[in-house]
Coordinates of C-alpha atoms and ligand atoms in Angstrom, one line a residue:
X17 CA 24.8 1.1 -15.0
X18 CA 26.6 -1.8 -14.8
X19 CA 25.6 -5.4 -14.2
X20 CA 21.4 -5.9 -13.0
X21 CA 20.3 -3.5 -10.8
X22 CA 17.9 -4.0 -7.8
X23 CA 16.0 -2.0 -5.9
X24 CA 15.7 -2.7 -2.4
X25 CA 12.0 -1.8 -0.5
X26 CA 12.1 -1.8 3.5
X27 CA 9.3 -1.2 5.3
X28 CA 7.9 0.3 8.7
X29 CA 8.8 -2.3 11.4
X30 CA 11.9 -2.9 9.2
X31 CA 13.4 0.3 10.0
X32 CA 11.6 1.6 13.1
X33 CA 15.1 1.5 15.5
X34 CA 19.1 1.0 15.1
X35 CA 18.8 -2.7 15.5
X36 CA 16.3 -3.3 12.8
X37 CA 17.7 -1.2 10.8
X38 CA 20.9 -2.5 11.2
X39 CA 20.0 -5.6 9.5
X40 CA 18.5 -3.4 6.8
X41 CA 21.9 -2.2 6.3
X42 CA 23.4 -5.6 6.2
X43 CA 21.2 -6.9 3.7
X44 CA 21.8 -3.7 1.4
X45 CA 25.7 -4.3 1.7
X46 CA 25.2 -8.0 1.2
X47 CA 23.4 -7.8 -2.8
X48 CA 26.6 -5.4 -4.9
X49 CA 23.6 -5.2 -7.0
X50 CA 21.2 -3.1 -4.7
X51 CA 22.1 0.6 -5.3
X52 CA 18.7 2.3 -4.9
X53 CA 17.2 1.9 -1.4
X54 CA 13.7 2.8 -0.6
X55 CA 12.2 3.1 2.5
X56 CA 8.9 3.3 4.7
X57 CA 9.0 6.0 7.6
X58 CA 9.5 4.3 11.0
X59 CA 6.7 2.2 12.2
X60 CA 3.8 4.3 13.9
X61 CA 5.2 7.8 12.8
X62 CA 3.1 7.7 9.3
X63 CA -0.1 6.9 11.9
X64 CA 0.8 9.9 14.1
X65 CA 1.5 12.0 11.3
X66 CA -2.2 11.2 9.8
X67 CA -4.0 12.2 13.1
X68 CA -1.8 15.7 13.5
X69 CA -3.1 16.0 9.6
X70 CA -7.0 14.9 10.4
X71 CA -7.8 15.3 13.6
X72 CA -9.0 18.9 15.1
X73 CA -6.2 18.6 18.3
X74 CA -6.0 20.8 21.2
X75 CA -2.3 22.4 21.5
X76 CA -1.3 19.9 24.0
X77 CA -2.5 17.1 21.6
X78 CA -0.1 18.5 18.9
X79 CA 2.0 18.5 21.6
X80 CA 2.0 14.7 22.6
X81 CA 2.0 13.3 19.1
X82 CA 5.1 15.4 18.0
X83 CA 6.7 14.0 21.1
X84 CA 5.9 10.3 20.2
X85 CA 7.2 10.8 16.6
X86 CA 10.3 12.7 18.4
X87 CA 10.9 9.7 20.2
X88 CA 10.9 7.4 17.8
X89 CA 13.6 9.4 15.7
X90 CA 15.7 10.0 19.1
X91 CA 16.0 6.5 19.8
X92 CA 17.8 5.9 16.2
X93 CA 20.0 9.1 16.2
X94 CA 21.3 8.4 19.9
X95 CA 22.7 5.0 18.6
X96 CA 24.7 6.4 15.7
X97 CA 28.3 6.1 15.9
X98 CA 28.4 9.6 14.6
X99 CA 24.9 11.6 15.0
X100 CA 26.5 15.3 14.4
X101 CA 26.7 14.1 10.7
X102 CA 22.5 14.6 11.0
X103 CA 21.4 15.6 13.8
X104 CA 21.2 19.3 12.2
X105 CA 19.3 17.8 9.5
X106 CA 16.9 15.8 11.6
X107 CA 16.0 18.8 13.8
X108 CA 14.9 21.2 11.2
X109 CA 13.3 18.5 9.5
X110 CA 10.9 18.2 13.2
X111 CA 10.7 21.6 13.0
X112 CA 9.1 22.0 9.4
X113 CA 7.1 18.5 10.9
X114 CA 5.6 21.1 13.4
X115 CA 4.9 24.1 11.6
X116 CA 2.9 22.1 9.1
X117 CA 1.0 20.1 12.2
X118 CA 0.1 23.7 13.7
X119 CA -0.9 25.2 10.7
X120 CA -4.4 26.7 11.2
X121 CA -5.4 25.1 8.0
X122 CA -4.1 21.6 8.7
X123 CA -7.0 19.8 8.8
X124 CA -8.6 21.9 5.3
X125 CA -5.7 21.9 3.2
X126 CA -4.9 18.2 1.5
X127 CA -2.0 19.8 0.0
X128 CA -0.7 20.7 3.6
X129 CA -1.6 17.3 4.8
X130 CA 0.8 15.4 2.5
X131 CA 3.6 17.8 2.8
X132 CA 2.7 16.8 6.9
X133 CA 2.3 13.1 6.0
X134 CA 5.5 12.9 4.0
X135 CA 7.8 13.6 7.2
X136 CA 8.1 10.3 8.3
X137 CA 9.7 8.9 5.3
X138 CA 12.3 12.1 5.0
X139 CA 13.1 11.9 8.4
X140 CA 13.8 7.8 7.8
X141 CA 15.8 8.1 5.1
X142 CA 18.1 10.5 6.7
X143 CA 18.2 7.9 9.4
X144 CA 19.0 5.1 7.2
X145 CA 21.6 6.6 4.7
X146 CA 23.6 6.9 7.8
X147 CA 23.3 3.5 9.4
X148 CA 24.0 2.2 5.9
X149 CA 27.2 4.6 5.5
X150 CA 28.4 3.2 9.1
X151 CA 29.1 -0.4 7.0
X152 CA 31.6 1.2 4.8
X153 CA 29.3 2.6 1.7
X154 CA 29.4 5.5 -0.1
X155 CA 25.5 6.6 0.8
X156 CA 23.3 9.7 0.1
X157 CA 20.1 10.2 1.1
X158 CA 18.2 11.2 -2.0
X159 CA 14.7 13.4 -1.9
X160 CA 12.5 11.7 -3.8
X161 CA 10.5 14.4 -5.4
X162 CA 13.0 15.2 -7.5
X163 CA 11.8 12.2 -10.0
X164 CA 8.6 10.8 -8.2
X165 CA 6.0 12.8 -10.6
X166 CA 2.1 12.8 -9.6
X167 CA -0.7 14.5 -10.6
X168 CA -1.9 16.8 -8.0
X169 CA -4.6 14.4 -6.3
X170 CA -2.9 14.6 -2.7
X171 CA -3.9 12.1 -0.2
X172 CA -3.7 9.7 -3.4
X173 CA -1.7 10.9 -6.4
X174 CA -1.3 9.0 -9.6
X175 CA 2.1 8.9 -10.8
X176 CA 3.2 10.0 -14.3
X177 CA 5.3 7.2 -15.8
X178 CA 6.8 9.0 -18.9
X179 CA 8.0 11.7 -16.3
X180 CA 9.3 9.5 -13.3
X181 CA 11.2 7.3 -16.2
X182 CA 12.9 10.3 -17.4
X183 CA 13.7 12.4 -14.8
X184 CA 14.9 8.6 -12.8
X185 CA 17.3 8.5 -16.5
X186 CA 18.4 12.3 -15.8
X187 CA 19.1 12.4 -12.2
X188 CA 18.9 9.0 -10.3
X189 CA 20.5 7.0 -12.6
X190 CA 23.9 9.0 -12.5
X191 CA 23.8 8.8 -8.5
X192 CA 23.9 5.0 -8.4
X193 CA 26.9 5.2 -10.0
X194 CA 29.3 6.2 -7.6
X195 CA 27.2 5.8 -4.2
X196 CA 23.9 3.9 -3.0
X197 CA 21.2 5.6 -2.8
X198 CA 18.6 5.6 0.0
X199 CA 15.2 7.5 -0.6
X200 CA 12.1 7.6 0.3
X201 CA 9.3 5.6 -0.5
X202 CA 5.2 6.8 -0.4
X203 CA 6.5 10.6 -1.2
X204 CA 6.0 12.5 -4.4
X205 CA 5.7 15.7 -6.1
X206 CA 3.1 17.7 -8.2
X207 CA 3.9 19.6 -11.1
X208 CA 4.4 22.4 -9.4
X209 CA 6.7 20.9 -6.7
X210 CA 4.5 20.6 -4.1
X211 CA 4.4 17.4 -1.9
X212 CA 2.1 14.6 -2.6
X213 CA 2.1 10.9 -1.5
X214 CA 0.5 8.0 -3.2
X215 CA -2.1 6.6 -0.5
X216 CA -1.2 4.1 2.6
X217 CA 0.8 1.7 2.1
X218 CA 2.6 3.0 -0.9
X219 CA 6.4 2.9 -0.6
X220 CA 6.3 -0.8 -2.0
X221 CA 4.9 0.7 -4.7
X222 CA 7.2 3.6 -4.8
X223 CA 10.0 0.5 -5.0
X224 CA 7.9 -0.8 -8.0
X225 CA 7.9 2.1 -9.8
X226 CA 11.3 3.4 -9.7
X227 CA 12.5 -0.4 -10.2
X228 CA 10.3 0.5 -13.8
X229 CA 12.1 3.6 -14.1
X230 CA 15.6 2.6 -13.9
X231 CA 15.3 -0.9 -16.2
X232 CA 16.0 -2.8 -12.8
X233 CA 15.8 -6.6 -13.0
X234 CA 14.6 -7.1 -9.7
X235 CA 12.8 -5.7 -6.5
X236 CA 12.9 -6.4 -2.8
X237 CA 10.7 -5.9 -0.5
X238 CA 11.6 -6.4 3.0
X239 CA 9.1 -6.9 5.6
X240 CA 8.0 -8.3 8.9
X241 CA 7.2 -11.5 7.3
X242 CA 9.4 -14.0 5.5
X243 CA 7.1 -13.9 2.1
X244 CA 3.8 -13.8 1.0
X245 CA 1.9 -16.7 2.6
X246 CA -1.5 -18.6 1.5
X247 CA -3.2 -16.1 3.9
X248 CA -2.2 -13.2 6.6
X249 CA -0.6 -15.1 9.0
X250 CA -2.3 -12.9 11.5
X251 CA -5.5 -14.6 11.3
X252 CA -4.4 -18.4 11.3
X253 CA -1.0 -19.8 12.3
X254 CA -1.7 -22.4 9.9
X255 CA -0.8 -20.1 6.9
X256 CA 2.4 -20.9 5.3
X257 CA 4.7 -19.0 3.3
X258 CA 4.7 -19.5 -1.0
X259 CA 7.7 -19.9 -2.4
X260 CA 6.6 -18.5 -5.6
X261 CA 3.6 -16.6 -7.2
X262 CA 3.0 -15.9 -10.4
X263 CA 2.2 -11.5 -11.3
X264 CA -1.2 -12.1 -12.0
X265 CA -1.7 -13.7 -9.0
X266 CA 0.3 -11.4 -6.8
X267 CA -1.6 -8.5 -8.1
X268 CA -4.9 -10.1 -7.5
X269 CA -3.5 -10.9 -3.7
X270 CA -2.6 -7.3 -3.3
X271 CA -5.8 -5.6 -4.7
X272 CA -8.2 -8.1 -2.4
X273 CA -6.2 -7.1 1.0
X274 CA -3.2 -8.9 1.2
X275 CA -1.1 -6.0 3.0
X276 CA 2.0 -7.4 2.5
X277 CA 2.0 -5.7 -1.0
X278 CA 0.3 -2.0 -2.0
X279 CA -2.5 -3.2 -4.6
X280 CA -0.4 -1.5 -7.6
X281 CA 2.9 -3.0 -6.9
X282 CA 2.6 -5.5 -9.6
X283 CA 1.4 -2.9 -12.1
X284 CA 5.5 -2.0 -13.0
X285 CA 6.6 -5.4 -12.3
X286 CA 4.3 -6.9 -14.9
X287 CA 4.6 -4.0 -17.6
X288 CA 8.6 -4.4 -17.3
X289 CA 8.8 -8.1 -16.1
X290 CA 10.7 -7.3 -13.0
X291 CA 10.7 -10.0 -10.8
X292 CA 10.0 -9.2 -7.2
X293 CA 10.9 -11.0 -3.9
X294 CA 9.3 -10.7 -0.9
X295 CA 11.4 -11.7 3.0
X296 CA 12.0 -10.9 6.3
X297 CA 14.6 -8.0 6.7
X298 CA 15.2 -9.8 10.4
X299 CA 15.5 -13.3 8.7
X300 CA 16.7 -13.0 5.5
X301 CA 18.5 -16.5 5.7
X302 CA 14.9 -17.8 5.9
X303 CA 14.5 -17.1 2.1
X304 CA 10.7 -15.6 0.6
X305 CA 8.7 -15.4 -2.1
X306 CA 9.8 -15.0 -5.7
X307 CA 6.5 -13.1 -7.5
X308 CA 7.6 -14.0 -11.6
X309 CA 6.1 -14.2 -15.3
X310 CA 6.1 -17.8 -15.1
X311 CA 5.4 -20.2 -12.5
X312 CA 6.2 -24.1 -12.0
X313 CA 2.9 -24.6 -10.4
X314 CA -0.4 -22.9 -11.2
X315 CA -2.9 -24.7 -8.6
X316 CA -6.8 -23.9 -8.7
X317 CA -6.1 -22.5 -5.2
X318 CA -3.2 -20.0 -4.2
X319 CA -4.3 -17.9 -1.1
X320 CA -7.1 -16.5 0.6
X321 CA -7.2 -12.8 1.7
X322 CA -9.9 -10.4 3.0
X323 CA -10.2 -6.8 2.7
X324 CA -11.6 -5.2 5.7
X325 CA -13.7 -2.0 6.1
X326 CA -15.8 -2.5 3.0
X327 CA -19.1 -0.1 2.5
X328 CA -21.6 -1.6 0.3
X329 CA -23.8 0.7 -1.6
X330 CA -26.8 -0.1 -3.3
X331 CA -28.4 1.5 -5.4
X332 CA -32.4 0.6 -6.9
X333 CA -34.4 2.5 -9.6
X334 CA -37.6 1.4 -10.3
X335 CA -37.2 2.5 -13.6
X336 CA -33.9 0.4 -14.2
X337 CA -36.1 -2.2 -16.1
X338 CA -36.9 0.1 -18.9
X339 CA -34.5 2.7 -18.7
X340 CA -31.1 2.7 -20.8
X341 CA -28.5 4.0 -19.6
X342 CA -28.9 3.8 -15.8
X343 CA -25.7 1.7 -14.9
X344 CA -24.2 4.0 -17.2
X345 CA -25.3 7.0 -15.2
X346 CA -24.7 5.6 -11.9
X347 CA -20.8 5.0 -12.8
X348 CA -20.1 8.6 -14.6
X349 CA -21.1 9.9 -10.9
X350 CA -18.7 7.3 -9.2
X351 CA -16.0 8.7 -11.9
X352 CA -16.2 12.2 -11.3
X353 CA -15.7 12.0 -7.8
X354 CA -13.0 9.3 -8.5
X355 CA -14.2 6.2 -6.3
X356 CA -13.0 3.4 -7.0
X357 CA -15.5 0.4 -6.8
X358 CA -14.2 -3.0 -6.0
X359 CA -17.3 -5.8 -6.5
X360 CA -20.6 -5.2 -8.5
X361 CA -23.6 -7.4 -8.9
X362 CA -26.2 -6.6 -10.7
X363 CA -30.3 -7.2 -10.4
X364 CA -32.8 -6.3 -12.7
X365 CA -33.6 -2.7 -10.6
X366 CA -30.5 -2.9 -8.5
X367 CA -27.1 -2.3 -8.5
X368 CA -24.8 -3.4 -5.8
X369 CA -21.4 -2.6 -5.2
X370 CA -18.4 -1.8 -2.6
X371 CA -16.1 0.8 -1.6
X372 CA -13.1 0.4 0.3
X373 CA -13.0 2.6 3.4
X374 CA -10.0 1.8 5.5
X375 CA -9.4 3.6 8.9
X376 CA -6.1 5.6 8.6
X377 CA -7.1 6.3 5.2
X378 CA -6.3 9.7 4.2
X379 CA -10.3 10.9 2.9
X380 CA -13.6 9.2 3.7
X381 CA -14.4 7.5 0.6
X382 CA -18.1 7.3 0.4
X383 CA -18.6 10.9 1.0
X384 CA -21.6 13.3 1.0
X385 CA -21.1 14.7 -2.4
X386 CA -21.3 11.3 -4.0
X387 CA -24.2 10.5 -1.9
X388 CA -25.9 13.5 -2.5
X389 CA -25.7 13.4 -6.4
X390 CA -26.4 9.8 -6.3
X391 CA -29.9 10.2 -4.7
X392 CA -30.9 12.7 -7.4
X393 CA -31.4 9.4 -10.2
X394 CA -32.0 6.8 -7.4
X395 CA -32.6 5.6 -4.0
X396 CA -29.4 4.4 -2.3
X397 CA -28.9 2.5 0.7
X398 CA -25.0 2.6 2.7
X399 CA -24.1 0.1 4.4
X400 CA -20.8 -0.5 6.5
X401 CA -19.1 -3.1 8.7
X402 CA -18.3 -5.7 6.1
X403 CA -15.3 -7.7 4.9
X404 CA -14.3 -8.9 1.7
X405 CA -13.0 -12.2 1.3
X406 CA -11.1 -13.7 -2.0
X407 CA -9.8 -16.8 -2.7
X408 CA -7.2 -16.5 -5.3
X409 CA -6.2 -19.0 -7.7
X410 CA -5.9 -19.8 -11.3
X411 CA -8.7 -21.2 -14.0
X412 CA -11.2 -20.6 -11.4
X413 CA -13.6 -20.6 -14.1
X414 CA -12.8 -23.8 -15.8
X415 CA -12.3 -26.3 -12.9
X416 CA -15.1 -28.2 -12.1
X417 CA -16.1 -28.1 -8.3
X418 CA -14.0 -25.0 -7.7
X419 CA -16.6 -23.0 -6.3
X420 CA -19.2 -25.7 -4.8
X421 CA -15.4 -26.6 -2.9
X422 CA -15.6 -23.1 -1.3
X423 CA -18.9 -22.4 -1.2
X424 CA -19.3 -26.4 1.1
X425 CA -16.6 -24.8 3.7
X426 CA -18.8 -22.0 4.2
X427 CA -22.1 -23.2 4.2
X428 CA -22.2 -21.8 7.7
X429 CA -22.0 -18.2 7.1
X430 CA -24.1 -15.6 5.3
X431 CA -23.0 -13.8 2.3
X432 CA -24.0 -10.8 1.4
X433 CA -22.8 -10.6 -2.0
X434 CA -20.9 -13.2 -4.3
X435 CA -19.0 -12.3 -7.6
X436 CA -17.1 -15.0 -9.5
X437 CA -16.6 -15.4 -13.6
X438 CA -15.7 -12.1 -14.6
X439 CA -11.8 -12.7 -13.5
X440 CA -10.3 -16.7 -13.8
X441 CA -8.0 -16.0 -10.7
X442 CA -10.6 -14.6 -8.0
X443 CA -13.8 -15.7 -6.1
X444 CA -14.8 -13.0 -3.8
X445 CA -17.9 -12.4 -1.4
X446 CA -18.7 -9.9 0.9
X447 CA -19.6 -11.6 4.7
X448 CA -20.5 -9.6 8.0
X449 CA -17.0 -8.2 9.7
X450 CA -17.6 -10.4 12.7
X451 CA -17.5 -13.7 10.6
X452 CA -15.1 -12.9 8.2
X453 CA -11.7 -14.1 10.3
X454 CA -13.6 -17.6 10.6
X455 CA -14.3 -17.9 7.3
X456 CA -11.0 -16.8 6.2
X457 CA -9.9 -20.0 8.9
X458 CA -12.6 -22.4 8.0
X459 CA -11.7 -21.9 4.0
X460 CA -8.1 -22.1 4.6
X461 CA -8.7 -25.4 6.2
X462 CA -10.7 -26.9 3.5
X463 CA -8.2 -25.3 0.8
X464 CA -5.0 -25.6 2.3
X465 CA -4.8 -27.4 5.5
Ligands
ADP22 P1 5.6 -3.1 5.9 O1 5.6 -2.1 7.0 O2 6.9 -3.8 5.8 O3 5.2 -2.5 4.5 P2 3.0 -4.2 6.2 O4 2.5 -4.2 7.6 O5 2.5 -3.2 5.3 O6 4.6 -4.2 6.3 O7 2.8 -5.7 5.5 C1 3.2 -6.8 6.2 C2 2.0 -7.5 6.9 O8 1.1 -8.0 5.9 C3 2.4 -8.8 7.6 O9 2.8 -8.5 8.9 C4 1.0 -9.6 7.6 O10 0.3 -9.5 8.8 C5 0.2 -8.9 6.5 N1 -0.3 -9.8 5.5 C6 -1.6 -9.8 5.1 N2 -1.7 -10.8 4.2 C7 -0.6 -11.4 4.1 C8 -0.1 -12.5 3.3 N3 -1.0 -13.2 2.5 N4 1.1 -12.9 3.4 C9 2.0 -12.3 4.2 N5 1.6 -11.2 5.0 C10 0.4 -10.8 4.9
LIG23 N1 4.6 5.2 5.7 C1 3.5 5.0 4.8 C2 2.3 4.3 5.5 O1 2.4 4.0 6.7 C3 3.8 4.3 3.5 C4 4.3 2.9 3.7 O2 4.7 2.5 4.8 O3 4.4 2.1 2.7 O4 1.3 4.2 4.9
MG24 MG1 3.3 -2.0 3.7

């Protein structure tokens, strides 16, 4: 390659019809660095495509959510100056869309689900290599799994570096070039060759990683919102966008709920020092937010965000206050059935710790197998309906007044669980789901406002 690459990241309201993506295309012509395109599926298909894949559905269910995503996918191809070019293409993609939502073992098979799952994002970048070729590019529409290696945990596959950078060096790198490149984010394969995708949310990663891959100096991702802002500016309209963010605080944004970014984005940016922007692909003359090594500013306080749909499980052994080796225990059984855990406190007999457990996730998290083998060493209490809440900043630790600041804002509210010290750029407790959005409101005034 010559000259810096970038890798440019749309995502699901970005390209979900002509217009939008339209100015998807504009911004792709605009940058003669940005060769490699990767995008979400339409926004609302992925959604569909997870209840054909988890839901038991009558026939006439099936029937109604393949004509919503059909749609969807209409609505683009109708506006194309020249839809013969894919219209084949598209309609055998809806076809194998169908035969793997009417499968009889749909709902069993997580290796079917994915290969289900992944539709949206081959039917979109069909969609969008064309509206980009209608500007005058030379554009292909790439498949993804040629170079996107995962292990074979579907729902949530772990990507193998050492293979995604060389087969990216072999047969993605060549492509860019002579044409831009549009492929699909979220979508990858198994050793075997069998579909797999990397969890909700994961083309931004998928951006990350093949921006890794290919020595790209820089990575886009192009959203509904024109950066990354002190908090989701769904909750307050007094959150304001950051001009720039440092990795390590990025990263800790992204893992604690801010959606804006899959929680491993930063994990390629950081390892390769890839800097990574983050704008509005409908206002891209409004600028965004540059995530780098090295910030001018490092305040105590950066952002707030909250992580919905938390389960905390505790779990108490009398026996904890003698016995080696019970933490210890507790965590092998969270390992082997691969759970990741997000806060811990500890107590001299208890353990207490969460679980993420989005709806629209692909497998219930805190399922009965854990449970099950968990209750053989201890008793074990679930509980749901809570939110986490972070604020992210840096030297937490070290300023004085840093947490009585937060904790005085939120005096109000009960918290179920507090942990602070272990990381210098997060504080982060658990509160009820009905208080959370005030407290996220009440802190940001106190912090920010
Ligand atoms: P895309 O489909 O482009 O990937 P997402 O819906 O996944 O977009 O992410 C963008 C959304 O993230 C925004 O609309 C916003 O509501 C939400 N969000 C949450 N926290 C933040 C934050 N701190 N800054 C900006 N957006 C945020
Ligand atoms: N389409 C996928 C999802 O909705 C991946 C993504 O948009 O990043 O989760
Ligand atoms: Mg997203």
């Amino acid at each position: 390659m010559h000259g810096a690459l970038n890798v440019a990241k749309f995502g699901g309201t970005s390209v979900a019809n002509y217009a939008a993506i339209n100015n998807c295309a504009n911004i792709v012509i605009n940058n003669p660095n940005t060769r490699l395109v990767v995008v979400s599926a339409a926004a609302g298909v992925t959604n569909h495509l997870v209840l054909l894949a988890n839901t038991a559905l009558t026939s006439q269910q099936i029937a109604e959510l393949i004509e919503n995503i059909r749609k969807i996918q209409f609505a683009i191809l109708n506006e194309l100056k020249n839809p013969s070019e894919v219209e084949d293409k598209l309609f055998s993609l809806l076809d194998e869309l169908e035969s793997y939502a009417r499968h009889e073992e749909i709902n069993f098979r997580d290796d079917l689900k994915d290969a289900l799952v992944s539709m949206g994002e081959r039917m979109s970048s069909l969609l969008v290599s064309a509206i980009v070729r209608e500007h005058g590019a030379k554009v292909i529409n790439f498949d993804v799994r040629k170079v996107l290696r995962t292990d074979d945990r579907y729902t949530e596959a772990t990507p193998n570096l050492e293979m995604i950078a060389q087969l990216s060096q072999q047969l993605l790198l060549p492509e860019l070039e002579h044409a831009i490149v549009v492929t699909q984010g979220f979508v990858g394969a198994d050793d075997s060759g069998r579909t797999t995708t990397l969890g909700r949310g994961g083309s931004d990663f998928t951006a990350a990683l093949l921006a890794e891959a290919l020595g790209a100096q820089t990575c886009e991702i192009w959203t509904d919102v024109i950066g990354v802002y002190t908090t989701d500016p769904r909750i307050t309209d007094r959150a304001r966008p950051l001009p720039e963010l440092s990795f390590e605080e990025a990263a800790e944004m992204a893992t604690f709920g801010a959606k804006v970014l899959h929680p491993a984005t930063m994990e390629p940016a950081l390892r390769q020092n890839i800097k990574v922007f983050v704008g509005s692909s409908k206002e891209p003359s409004k600028g965004g937010t540059w995530i780098v090594r090295d910030c001018e500013h490092e305040p105590a306080f950066r952002a707030i965000t909250r992580r919905k749909d938390q389960v905390l499980v505790t779990v108490k052994t009398p026996k904890m206050m003698y016995a080696q080796g019970f933490v210890a225990q507790v965590f092998e059984i969270i390992a082997k059935h691969k759970l990741s855990v997000d806060l811990i406190t500890t107590s001299e007999i208890a353990v207490s710790f969460t679980l993420d457990n989005p709806p629209n996730s692909m497998s219930e998290k805190m399922n009965k197998e854990t449970l099950l083998e968990l209750s053989s060493i201890c008793d074990v209490k679930v509980e749901r309906d809570f939110d986490a809440v972070t604020v992210v900043g840096n030297n937490m630790h070290s300023v004085a007044g840093v947490s009585s600041q937060i904790f005085a804002a939120i005096a109000d509210f009960n918290l179920r669980m507090i942990c602070f010290g272990a990381n210098v750029h997060n504080l982060s407790f658990v509160v009820d789901k009905n208080d959370s959005e005030n407290v996220v409101k009440v802190l940001h005034a106190a912090l920010f406002e």
